[in-house]
Short mmCIF file of C-alpha atoms in Angstrom, two decimals:
data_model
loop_
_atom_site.label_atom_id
_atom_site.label_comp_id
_atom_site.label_asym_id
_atom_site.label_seq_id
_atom_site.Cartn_x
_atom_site.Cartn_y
_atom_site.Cartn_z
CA UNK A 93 -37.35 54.87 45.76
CA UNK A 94 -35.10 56.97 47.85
CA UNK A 95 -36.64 60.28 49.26
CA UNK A 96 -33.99 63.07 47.38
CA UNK A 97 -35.62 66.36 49.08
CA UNK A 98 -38.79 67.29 50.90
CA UNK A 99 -40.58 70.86 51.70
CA UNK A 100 -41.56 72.04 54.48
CA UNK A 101 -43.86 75.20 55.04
CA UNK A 102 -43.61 77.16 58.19
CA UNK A 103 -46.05 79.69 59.51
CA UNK A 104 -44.62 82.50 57.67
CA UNK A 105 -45.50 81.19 54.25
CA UNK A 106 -48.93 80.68 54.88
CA UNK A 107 -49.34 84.01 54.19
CA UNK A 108 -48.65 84.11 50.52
CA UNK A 109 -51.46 81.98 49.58
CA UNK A 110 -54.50 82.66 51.97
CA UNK A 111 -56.61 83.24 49.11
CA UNK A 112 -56.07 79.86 47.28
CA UNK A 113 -56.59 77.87 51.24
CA UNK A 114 -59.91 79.89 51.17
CA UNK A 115 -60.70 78.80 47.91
CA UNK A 116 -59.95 75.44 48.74
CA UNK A 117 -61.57 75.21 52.11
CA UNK A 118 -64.84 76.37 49.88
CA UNK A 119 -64.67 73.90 46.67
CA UNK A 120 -63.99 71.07 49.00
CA UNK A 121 -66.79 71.96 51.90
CA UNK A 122 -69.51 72.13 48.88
CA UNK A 123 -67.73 68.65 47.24
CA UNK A 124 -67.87 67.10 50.41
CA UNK A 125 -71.86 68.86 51.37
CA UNK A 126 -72.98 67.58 47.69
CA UNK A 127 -70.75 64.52 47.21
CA UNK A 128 -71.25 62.74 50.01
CA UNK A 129 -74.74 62.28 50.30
CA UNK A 130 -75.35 62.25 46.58
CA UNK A 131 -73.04 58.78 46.66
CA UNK A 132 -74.82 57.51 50.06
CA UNK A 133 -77.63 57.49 48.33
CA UNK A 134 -76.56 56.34 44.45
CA UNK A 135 -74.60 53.11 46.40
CA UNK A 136 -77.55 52.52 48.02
CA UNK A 137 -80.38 52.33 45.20
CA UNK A 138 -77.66 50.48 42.86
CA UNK A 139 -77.22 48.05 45.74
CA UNK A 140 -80.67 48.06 46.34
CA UNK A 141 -82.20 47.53 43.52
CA UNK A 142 -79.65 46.17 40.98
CA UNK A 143 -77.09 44.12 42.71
CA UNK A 144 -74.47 42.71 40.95
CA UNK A 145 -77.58 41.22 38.39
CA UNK A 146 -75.52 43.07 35.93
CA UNK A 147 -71.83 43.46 34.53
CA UNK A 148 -73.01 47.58 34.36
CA UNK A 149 -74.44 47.42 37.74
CA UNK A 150 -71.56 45.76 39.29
CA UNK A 151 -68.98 48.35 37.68
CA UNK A 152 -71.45 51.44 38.56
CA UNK A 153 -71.40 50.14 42.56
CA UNK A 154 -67.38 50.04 42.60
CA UNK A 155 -67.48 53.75 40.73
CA UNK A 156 -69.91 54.83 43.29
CA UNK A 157 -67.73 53.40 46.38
CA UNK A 158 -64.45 54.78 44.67
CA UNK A 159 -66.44 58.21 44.97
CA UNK A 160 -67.78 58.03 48.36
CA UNK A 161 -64.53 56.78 49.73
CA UNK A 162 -63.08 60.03 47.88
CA UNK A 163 -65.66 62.47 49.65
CA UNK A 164 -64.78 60.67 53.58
CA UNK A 165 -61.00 62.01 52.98
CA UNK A 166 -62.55 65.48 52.28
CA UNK A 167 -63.31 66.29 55.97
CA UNK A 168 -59.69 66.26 57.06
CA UNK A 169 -58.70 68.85 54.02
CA UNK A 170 -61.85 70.99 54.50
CA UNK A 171 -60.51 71.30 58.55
CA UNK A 172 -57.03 71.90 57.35
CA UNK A 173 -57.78 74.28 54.94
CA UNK A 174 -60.32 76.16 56.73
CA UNK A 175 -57.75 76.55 60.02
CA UNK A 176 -54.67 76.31 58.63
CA UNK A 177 -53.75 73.55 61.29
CA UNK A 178 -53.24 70.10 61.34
CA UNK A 179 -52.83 68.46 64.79
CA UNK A 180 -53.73 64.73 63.93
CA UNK A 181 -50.11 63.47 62.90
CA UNK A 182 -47.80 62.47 60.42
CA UNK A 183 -50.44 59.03 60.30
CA UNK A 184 -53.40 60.61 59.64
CA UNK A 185 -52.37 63.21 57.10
CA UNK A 186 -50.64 60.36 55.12
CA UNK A 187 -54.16 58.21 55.34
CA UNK A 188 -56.04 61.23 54.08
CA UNK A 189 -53.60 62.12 50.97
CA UNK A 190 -53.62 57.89 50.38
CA UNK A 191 -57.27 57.74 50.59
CA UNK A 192 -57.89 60.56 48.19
CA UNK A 193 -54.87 59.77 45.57
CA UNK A 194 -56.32 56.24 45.26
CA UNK A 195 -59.81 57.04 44.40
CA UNK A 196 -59.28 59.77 42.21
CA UNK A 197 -57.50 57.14 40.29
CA UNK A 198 -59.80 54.67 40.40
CA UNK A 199 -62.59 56.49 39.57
CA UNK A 200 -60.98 57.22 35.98
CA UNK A 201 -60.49 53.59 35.67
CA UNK A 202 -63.93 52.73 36.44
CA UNK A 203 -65.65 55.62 33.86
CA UNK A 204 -63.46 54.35 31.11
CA UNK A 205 -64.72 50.29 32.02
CA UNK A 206 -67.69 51.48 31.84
CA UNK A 207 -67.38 53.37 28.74
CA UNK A 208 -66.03 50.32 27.39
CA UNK A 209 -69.22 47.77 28.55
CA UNK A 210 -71.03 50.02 26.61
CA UNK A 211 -69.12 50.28 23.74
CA UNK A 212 -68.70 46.01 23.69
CA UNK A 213 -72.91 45.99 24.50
CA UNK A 214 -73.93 48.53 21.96
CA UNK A 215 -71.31 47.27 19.43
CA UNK A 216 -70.69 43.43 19.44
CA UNK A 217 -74.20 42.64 21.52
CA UNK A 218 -73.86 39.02 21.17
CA UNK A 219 -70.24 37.76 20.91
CA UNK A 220 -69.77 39.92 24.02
CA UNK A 221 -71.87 37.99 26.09
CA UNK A 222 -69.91 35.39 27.63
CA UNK A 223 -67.27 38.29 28.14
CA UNK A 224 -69.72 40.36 29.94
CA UNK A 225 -71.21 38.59 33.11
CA UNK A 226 -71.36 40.01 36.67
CA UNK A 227 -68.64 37.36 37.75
CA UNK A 228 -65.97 38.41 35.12
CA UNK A 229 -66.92 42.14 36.03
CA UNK A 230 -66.27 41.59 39.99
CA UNK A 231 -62.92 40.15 39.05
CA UNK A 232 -62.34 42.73 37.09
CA UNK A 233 -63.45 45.80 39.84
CA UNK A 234 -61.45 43.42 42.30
CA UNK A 235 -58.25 43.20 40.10
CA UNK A 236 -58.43 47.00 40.14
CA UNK A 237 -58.89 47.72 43.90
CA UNK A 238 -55.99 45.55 44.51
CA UNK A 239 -53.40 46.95 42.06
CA UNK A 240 -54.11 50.39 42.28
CA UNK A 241 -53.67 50.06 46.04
CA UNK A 242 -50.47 48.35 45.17
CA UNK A 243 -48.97 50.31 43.44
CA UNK A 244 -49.53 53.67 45.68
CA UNK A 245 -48.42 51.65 49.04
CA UNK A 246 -44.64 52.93 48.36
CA UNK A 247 -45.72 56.84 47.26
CA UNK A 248 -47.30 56.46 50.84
CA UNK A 249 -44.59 55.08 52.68
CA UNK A 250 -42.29 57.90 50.98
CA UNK A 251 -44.70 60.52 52.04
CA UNK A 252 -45.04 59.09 55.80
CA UNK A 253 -41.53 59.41 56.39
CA UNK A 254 -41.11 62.62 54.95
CA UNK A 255 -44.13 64.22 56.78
CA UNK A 256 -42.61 62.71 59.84
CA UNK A 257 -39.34 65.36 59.47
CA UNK A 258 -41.30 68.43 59.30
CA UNK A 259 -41.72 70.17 62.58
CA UNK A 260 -44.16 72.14 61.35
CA UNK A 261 -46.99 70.37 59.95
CA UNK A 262 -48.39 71.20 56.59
CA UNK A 263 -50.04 68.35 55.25
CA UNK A 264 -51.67 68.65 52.13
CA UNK A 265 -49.52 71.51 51.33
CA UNK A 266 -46.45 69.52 51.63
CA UNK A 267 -44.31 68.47 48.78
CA UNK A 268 -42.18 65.50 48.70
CA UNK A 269 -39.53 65.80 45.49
CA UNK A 270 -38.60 61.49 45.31
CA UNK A 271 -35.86 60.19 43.46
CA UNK A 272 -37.14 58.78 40.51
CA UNK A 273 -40.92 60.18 41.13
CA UNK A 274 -40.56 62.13 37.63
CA UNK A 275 -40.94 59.01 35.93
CA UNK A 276 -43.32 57.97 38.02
CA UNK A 277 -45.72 60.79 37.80
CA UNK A 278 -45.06 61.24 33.84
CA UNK A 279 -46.09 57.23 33.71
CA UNK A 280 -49.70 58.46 35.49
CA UNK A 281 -50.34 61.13 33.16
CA UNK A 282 -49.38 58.55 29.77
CA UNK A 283 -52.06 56.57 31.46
CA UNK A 284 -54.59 58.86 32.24
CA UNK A 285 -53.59 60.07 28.65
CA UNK A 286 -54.63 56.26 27.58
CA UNK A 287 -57.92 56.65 29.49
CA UNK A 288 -58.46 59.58 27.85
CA UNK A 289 -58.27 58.19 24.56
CA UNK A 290 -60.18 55.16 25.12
CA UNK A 291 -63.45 57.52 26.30
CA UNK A 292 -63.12 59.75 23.31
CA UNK A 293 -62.91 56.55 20.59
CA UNK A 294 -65.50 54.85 22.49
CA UNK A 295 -67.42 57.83 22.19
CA UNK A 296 -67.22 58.37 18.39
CA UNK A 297 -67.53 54.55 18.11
CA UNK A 298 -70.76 54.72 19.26
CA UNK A 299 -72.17 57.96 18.00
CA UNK A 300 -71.15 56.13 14.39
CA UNK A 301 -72.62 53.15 15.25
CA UNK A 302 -75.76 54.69 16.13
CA UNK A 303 -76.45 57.01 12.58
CA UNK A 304 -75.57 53.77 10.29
CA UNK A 305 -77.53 51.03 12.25
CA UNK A 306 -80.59 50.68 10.15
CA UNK A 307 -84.41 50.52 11.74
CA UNK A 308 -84.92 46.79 11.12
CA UNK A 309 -81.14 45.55 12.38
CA UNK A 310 -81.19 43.09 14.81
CA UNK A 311 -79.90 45.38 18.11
CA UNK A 312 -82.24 47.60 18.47
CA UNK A 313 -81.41 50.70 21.25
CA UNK A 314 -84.37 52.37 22.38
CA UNK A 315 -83.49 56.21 23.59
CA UNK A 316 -80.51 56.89 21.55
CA UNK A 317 -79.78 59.90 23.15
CA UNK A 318 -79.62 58.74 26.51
CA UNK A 319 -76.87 55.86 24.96
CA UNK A 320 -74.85 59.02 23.48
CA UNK A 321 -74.78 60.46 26.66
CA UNK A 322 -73.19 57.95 28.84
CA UNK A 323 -70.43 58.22 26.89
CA UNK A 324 -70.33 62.06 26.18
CA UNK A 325 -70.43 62.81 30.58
CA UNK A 326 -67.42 59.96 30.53
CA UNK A 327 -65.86 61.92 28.34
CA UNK A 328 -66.19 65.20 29.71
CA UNK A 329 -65.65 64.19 33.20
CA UNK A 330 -61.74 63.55 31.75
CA UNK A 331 -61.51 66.65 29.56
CA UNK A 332 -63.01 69.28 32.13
CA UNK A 333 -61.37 67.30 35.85
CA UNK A 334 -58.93 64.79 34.34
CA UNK A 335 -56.88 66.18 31.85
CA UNK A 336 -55.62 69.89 33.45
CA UNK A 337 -54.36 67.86 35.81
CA UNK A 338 -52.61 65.68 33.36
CA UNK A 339 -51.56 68.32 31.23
CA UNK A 340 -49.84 70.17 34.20
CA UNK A 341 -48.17 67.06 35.50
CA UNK A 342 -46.44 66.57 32.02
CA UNK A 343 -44.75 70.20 31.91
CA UNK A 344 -44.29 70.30 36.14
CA UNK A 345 -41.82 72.34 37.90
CA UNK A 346 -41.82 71.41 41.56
CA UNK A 347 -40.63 75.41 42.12
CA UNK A 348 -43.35 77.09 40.07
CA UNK A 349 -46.28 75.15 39.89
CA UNK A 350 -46.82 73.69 42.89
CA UNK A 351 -49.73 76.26 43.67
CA UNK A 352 -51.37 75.49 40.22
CA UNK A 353 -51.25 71.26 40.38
CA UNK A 354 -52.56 71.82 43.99
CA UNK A 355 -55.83 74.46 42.42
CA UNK A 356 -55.90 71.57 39.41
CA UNK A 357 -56.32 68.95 42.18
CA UNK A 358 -59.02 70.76 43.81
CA UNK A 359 -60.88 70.64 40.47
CA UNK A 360 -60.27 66.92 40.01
CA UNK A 361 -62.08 66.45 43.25
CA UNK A 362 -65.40 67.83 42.10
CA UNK A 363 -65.69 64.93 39.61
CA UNK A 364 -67.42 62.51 42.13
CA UNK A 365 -70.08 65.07 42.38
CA UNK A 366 -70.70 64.23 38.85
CA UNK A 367 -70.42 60.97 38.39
CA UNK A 368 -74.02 60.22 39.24
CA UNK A 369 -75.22 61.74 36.26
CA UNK A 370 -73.48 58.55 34.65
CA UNK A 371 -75.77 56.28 37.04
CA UNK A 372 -78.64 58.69 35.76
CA UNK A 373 -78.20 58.22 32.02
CA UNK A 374 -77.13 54.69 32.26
CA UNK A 375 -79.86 53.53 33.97
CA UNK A 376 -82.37 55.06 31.43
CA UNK A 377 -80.70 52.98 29.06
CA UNK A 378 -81.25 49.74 27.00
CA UNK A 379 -80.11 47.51 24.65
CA UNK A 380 -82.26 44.72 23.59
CA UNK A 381 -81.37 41.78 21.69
CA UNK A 382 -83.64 40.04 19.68
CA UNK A 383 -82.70 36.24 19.00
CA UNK A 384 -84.39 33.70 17.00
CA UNK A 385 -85.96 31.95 20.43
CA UNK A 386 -87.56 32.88 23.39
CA UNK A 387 -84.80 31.20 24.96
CA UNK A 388 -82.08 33.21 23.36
CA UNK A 389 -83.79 36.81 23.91
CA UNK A 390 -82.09 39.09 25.79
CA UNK A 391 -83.28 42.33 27.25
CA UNK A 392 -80.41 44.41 28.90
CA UNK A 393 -81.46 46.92 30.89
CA UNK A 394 -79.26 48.74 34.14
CA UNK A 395 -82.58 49.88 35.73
CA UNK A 396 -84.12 46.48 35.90
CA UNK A 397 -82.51 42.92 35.93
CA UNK A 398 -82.54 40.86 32.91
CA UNK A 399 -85.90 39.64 31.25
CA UNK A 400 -86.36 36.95 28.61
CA UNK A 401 -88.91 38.15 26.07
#
């Protein structure tokens, strides 16, 4: 991609919006004040005492990196906000946009995985089995890390070297209009779109699932509300952070709404603060599978490691 036209701010402009870098400076301080230690601590117990005994466990420790790597880029935007100033570089402002850009998406794709072990556990308990191991699920969490980072190397590159031509430094406020970025950024929001989508029939898959299953069947799920509402905070994580931001990227006009994508950005951010509600609900949740043997009894459970019954 070829960099078309960039923007610069100068001191002048900051003017115009010292309400919305207040705001900002405040919703990130408390994201960072609540996120960050609210993660620490999640990544730690899951690690602790879960491992990777578990295909859920193993996909609930990458969501719970993804979301503390988010809240260390905060720092940097809470300073810049706060001051107005950015003194660390062309390097360092690119590192904190790439750090934050690549979690926020990788935090959607680890709800909806998750949203989709459940679905597979709850749903198809035994032919999913050999599908769901800890193994496949690492590969899986790897294969993500890797192509998401991938595929936002050259957004970075584009951004360095137009950061690099301001002379006066405006970081996260900057804009950088690419050649060929609208079809970029309108392929992000069809996927996020996707993402979406796959929460929301996962969701009613399950809720469905649930009021036909009959007492004696052989699944039984103990605490069906607590299964409903995994996939009801996945869901509303994308509605309420996700999809503004999607919405506004569809209809964008680099001349109007650059203000608004920025606020909608802001919002997205509080969504790691949140995402240990899906440790909470998950972990107080079970599916057990009766078989005909001892041997072929299978308790899942994310707040324990697997028994035989």
């Amino acid at each position: 991609m070829n960099m078309n036209n960039s923007t610069c701010m100068n001191e002048y402009q900051w003017g115009s919006g010292s309400f919305r870098f207040l705001v900002s400076a405040i919703v990130y301080g408390l994201v960072l004040a609540v996120g960050l230690p609210l993660n620490a601590v999640s990544l730690w117990i899951l690690l602790r005492q879960h491992g990777l005994r578990s295909p859920g466990a193993v996909l609930m420790i990458n969501l719970a990196a993804s979301d503390l790597l988010l809240a260390l880029s905060l720092p940097l935007r809470v300073y810049f906000y706060a001051t107005l100033q950015w003194p660390f570089g062309a390097s360092a402002c690119t590192a904190a946009i790439f750090l934050f850009r690549i979690n926020i998406r990788m935090s959607c794709i680890f709800i909806t995985i998750i949203s989709v072990d459940r679905l597979l556990a709850l749903v198809f308990p035994l032919r999913s089995r050999s599908l769901r191991t800890s193994a496949f699920a690492c590969k899986c969490c790897l294969l993500v890390w890797i192509l998401t980072t991938i595929l936002c190397i050259p957004e970075g590159i584009d951004l360095h070297r137009a950061l690099k031509s301001c002379h006066y430094m405006s970081c996260f406020e900057f804009q950088v209009i690419i050649k060929g970025a609208r079809t970029t950024t309108l392929g992000h929001a069809i996927f996020l779109l996707m993402l979406l989508m796959v929460n929301i029939v996962s969701t009613v898959m399950v809720i469905v699932v649930l009021r036909k299953r009959p007492v004696g069947d052989g699944t039984k799920v103990n605490n069906k509300m607590s299964v409903v509402l995994i996939f009801v905070v996945n869901m509303l994580v994308f509605i309420v952070f996700f999809l503004p931001f999607t919405l506004r990227i569809l209809t964008f006009d680099a001349k109007y709404d650059g203000e608004v994508l920025r606020a909608l950005i802001c919002l997205a951010s509080v969504n790691c603060c949140l995402d240990p509600l899906i440790y909470y609900f998950s972990l107080d949740s079970f599916w057990q599978v009766k078989g005909k043997t001892q041997t072929e009894a299978v308790f899942y459970s994310l707040s324990r490691s697997q028994e035989r019954l």
